[in-house]
Coordinates of C-alpha atoms in Angstrom, one line a residue:
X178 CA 0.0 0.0 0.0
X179 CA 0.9 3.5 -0.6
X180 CA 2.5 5.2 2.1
X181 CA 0.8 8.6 3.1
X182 CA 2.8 11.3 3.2
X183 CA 2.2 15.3 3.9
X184 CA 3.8 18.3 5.0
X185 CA 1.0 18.9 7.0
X186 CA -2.0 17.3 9.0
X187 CA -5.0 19.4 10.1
X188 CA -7.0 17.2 12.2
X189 CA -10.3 19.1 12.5
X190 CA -12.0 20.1 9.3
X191 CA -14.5 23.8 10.5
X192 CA -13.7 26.8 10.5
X193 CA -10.1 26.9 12.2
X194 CA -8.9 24.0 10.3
X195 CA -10.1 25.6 6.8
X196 CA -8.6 29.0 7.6
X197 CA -5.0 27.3 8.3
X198 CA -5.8 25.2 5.5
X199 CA -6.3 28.6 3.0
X200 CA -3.1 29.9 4.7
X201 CA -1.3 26.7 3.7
X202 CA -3.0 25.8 0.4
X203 CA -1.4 29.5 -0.3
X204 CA 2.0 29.0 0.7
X205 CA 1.7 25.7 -1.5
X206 CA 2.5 23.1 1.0
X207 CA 1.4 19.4 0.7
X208 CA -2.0 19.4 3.3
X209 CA -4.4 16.5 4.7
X210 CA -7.3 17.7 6.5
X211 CA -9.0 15.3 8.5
X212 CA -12.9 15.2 9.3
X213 CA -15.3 13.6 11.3
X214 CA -18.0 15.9 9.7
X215 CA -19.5 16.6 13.4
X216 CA -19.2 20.0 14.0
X217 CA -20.4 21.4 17.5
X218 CA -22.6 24.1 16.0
X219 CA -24.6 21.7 13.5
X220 CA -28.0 22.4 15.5
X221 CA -27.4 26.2 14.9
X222 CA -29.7 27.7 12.4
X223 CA -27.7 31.0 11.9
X224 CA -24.4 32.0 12.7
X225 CA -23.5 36.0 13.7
X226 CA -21.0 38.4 14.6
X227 CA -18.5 37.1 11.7
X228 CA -18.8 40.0 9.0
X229 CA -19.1 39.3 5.5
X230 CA -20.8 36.3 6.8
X231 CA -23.4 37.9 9.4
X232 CA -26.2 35.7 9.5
X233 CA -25.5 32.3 7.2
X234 CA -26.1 29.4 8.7
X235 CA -23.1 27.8 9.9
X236 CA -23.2 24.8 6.9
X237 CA -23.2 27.6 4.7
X238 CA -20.3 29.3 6.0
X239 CA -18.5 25.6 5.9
X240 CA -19.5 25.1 2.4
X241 CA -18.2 28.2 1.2
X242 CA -14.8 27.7 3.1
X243 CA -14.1 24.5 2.0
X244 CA -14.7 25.5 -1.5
X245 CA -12.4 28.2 -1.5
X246 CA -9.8 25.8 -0.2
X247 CA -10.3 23.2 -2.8
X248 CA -9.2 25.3 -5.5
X249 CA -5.9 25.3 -3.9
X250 CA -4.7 21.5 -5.4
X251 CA -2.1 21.2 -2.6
X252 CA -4.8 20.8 -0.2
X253 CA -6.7 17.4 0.4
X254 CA -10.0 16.3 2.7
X255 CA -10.6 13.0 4.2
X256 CA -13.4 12.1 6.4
X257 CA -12.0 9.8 9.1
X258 CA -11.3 10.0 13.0
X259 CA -8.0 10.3 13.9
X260 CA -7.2 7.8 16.8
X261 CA -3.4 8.0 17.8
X262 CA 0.2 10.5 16.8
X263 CA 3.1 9.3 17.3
X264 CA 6.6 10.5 16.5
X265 CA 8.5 14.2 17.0
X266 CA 8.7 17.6 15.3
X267 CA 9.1 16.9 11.3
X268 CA 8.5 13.5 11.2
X269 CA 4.9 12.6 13.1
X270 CA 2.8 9.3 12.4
X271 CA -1.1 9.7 12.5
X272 CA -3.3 6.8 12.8
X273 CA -7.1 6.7 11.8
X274 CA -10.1 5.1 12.8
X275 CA -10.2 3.3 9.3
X276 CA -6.4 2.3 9.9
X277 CA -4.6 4.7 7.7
X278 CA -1.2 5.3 8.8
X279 CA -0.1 9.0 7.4
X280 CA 3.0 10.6 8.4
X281 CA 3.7 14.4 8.4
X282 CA 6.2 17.5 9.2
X283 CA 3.5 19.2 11.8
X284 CA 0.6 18.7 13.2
X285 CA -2.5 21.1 13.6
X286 CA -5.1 20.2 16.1
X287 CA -8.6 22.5 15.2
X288 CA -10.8 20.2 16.8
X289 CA -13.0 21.9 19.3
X290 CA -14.6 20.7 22.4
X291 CA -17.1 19.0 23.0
X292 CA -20.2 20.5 26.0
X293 CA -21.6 18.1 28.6
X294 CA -25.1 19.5 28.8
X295 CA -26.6 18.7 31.5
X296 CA -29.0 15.7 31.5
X297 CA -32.3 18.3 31.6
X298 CA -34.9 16.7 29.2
X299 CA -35.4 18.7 26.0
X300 CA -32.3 20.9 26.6
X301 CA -29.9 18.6 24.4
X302 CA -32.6 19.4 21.3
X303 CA -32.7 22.7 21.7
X304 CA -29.2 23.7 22.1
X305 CA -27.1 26.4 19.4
X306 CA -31.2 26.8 18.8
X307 CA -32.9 28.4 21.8
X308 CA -30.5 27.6 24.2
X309 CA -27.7 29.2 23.7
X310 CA -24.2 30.2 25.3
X311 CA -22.8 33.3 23.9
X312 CA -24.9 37.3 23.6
X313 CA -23.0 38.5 20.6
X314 CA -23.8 35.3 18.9
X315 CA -27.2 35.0 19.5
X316 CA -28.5 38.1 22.1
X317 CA -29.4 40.5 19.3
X318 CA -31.4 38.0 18.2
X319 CA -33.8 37.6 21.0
X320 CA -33.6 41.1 22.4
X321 CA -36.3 42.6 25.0
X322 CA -37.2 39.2 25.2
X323 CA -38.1 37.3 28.0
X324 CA -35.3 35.7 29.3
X325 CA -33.3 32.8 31.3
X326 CA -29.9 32.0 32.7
X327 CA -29.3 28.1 33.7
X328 CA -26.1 28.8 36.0
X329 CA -25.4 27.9 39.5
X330 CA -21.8 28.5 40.0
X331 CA -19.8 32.2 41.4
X332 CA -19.8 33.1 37.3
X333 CA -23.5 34.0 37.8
X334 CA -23.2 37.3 38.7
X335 CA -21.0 38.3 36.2
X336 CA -23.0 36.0 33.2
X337 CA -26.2 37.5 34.5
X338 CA -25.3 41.2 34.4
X339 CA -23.8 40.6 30.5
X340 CA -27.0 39.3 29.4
X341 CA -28.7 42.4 31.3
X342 CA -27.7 44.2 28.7
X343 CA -29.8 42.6 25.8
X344 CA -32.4 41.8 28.4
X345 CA -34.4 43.3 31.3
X346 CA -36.8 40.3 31.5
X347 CA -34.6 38.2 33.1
X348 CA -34.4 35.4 35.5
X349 CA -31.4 32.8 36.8
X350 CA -32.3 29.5 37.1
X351 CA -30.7 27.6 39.5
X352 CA -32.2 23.9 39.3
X353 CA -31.8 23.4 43.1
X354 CA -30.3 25.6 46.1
X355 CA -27.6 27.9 45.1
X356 CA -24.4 27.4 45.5
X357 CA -22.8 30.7 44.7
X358 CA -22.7 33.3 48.3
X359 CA -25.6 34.9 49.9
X360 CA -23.9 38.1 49.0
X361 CA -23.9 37.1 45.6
X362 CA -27.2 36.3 45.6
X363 CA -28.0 39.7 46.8
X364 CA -26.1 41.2 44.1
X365 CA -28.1 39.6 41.5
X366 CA -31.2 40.6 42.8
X367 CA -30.7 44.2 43.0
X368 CA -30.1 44.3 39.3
X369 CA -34.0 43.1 39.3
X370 CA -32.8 39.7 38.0
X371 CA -35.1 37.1 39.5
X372 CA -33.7 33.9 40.7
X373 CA -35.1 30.7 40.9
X374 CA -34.1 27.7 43.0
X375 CA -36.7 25.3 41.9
X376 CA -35.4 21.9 40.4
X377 CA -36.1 21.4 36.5
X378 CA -37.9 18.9 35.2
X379 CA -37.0 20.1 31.6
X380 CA -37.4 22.3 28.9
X381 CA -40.6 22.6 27.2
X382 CA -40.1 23.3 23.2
X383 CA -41.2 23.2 19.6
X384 CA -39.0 21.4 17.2
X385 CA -35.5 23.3 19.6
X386 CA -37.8 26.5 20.2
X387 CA -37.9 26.9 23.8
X388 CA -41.6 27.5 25.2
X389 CA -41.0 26.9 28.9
X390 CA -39.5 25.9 31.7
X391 CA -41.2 22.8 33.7
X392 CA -40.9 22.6 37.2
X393 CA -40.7 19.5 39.6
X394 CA -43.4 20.6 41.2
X395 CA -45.5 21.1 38.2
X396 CA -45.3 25.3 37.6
X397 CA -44.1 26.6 33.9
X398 CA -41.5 29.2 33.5
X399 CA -42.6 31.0 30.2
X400 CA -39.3 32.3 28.0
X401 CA -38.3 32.8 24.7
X402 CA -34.9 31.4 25.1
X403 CA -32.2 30.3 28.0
X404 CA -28.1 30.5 28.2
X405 CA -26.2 28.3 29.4
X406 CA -22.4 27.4 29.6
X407 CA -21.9 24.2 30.4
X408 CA -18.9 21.7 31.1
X409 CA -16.6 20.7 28.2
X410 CA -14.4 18.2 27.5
X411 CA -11.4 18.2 24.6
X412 CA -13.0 16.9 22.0
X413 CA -10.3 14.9 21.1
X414 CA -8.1 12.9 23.3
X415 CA -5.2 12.5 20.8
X416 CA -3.4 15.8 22.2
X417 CA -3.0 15.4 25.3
X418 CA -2.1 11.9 24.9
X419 CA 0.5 13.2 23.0
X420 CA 1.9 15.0 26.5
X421 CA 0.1 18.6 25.3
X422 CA -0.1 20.7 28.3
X423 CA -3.5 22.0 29.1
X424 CA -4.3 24.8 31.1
X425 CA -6.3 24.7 34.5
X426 CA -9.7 25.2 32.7
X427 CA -8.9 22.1 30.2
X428 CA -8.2 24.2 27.3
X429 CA -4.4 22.8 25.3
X430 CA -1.8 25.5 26.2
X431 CA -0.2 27.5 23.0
X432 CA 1.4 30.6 22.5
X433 CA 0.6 33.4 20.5
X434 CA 1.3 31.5 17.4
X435 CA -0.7 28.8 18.0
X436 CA 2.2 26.7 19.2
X437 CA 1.1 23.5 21.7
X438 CA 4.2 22.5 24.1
X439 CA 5.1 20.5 21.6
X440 CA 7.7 21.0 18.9
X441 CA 5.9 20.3 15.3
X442 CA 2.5 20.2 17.0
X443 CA -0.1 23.2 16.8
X444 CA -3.7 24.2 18.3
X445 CA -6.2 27.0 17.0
X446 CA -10.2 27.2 17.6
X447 CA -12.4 26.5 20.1
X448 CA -9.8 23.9 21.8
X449 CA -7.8 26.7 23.2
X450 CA -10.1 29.5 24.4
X451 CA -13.0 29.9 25.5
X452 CA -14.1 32.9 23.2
X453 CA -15.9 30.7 21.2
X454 CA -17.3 32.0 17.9
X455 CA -16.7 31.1 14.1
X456 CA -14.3 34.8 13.8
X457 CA -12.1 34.2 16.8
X458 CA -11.6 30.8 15.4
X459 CA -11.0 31.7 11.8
X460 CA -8.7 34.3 13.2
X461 CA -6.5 31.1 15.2
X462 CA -6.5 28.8 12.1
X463 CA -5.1 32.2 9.8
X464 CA -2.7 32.4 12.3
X465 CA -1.5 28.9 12.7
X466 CA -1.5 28.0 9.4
X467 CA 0.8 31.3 8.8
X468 CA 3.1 30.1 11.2
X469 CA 3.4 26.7 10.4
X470 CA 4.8 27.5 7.2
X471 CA 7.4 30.4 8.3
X472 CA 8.8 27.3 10.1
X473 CA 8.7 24.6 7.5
X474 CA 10.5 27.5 5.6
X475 CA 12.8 28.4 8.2
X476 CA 14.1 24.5 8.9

């Protein structure tokens, strides 16, 4: 069989692995990118707060990315998983779900993270739709709206005055007894949020659009729409396996150029900050990809 051989390996095929991807396609260097074709955002009807691209659903914004990148004929897509990495700077071994062994000069991780949504009936279908996790993604959207906040931790206050701005019908929902300080809760309440302790017995919606929250004691909650920001996990294992660092919150540690504590091996998008949104990780991927060939250059 053929042995597989690139100057580069993107593993993670959105928006951060097509930007580095352009970058490289570009500089005309020999480029796999690898996709599991699950993106964390597939749920989202509309995507904002990326110009040029202010609205588009975030398939469409995919399609269009990719298509720009294939007419660059250094670059080339597979759909697989990859499973394992193996080797050091300039001469890395990737292994696939589907048992392809491909070797390459660096490696670019752009593959997100994945959110462990809490095990609410009905939330899981209507997240990226009507639940959401980010203001100046979605807030404009449902301004002057009625409102929620599913948050229990000491980032409630903060979280809870942010949304304040696009909404003065607001209310926290704690699903139980708070855990954040009496002080805290005080502080919350001045700003005429309301909060609410009672536990959830889920989320009430039409096909993702959120009607209502239902109480375990039976009582609806009418709003148009609740944040949340749950838990995540790296939504691939292959990293830090390799011995990436990761900072305290989970995220894999780089520099300003994208670089992992790794020679050879980089990170961009959603896996290494938590401003998650398609610019910030179009932005990382330009980057990356920029940098990965001023050192393929500079060998």
């Amino acid at each position: 069989m053929e042995k597989l051989e690139f100057e580069v390996i993107i593993i993670g095929g959105s928006y951060s692995g097509l930007s580095a991807a352009m970058s490289l396609g570009r500089a005309i260097r020999k480029t796999l990118i690898l996709d599991s074709n699950q993106p964390c955002n597939r749920q989202t009807p509309h995507s904002h707060n990326f110009i040029t691209q202010d609205g588009f659903s975030p398939a469409q914004i995919a399609k269009a990315a990719k298509d720009q990148v294939s007419v660059y004929p250094t670059i080339q897509f597979m759909e697989d998983v990859v499973v394992s990495a193996v080797g050091e700077d300039y001469n890395f071994t990737v292994t696939t779900a589907s048992g392809l062994q491909i070797s390459a000069k660096k490696l670019l991780f752009a593959t997100g993270v994945s959110d462990q949504l809490p095990d609410i009936p009905g939330l899981s279908s209507c997240w990226g739709i009507s639940v959401i996790h980010c203001p100046y993604c979605h807030g404009y959207e449902y301004k002057d709206q009625p409102m929620g906040i599913l948050s229990n931790d000491e980032n409630t206050v903060d979280f809870s005055k942010l949304v304040f701005n696009w909404n003065k019908d607001l209310r926290v929902f704690t699903n139980g007894a708070p855990k954040f300080s009496t002080a805290q809760q005080q502080e919350i309440s001045a700003s005429n949020v309301t909060i609410i302790e009672k536990p959830i017995a889920g989320i009430e919606h039409v096909a993702g659009q959120l009607t209502g929250i239902r109480f375990l004691d039976g009582t609806l909650e009418k709003i148009d729409a609740l944040y949340t920001r749950p838990p995540f996990v790296q939504h691939c294992l292959v990293p830090a396996e390799m011995g990436c660092e990761m900072d305290k919150r989970g995220y894999i540690l780089t520099d300003d150029f994208k670089k992992t504590t790794i020679p050879g091996v980089y990170a961009a998008g959603d896996n290494i900050s938590p401003m998650r949104s398609v610019a910030n990780a179009v932005a990382a991927g330009s980057i990356a990809g920029a940098m990965i060939n001023h050192e393929l250059i500079m060998a």
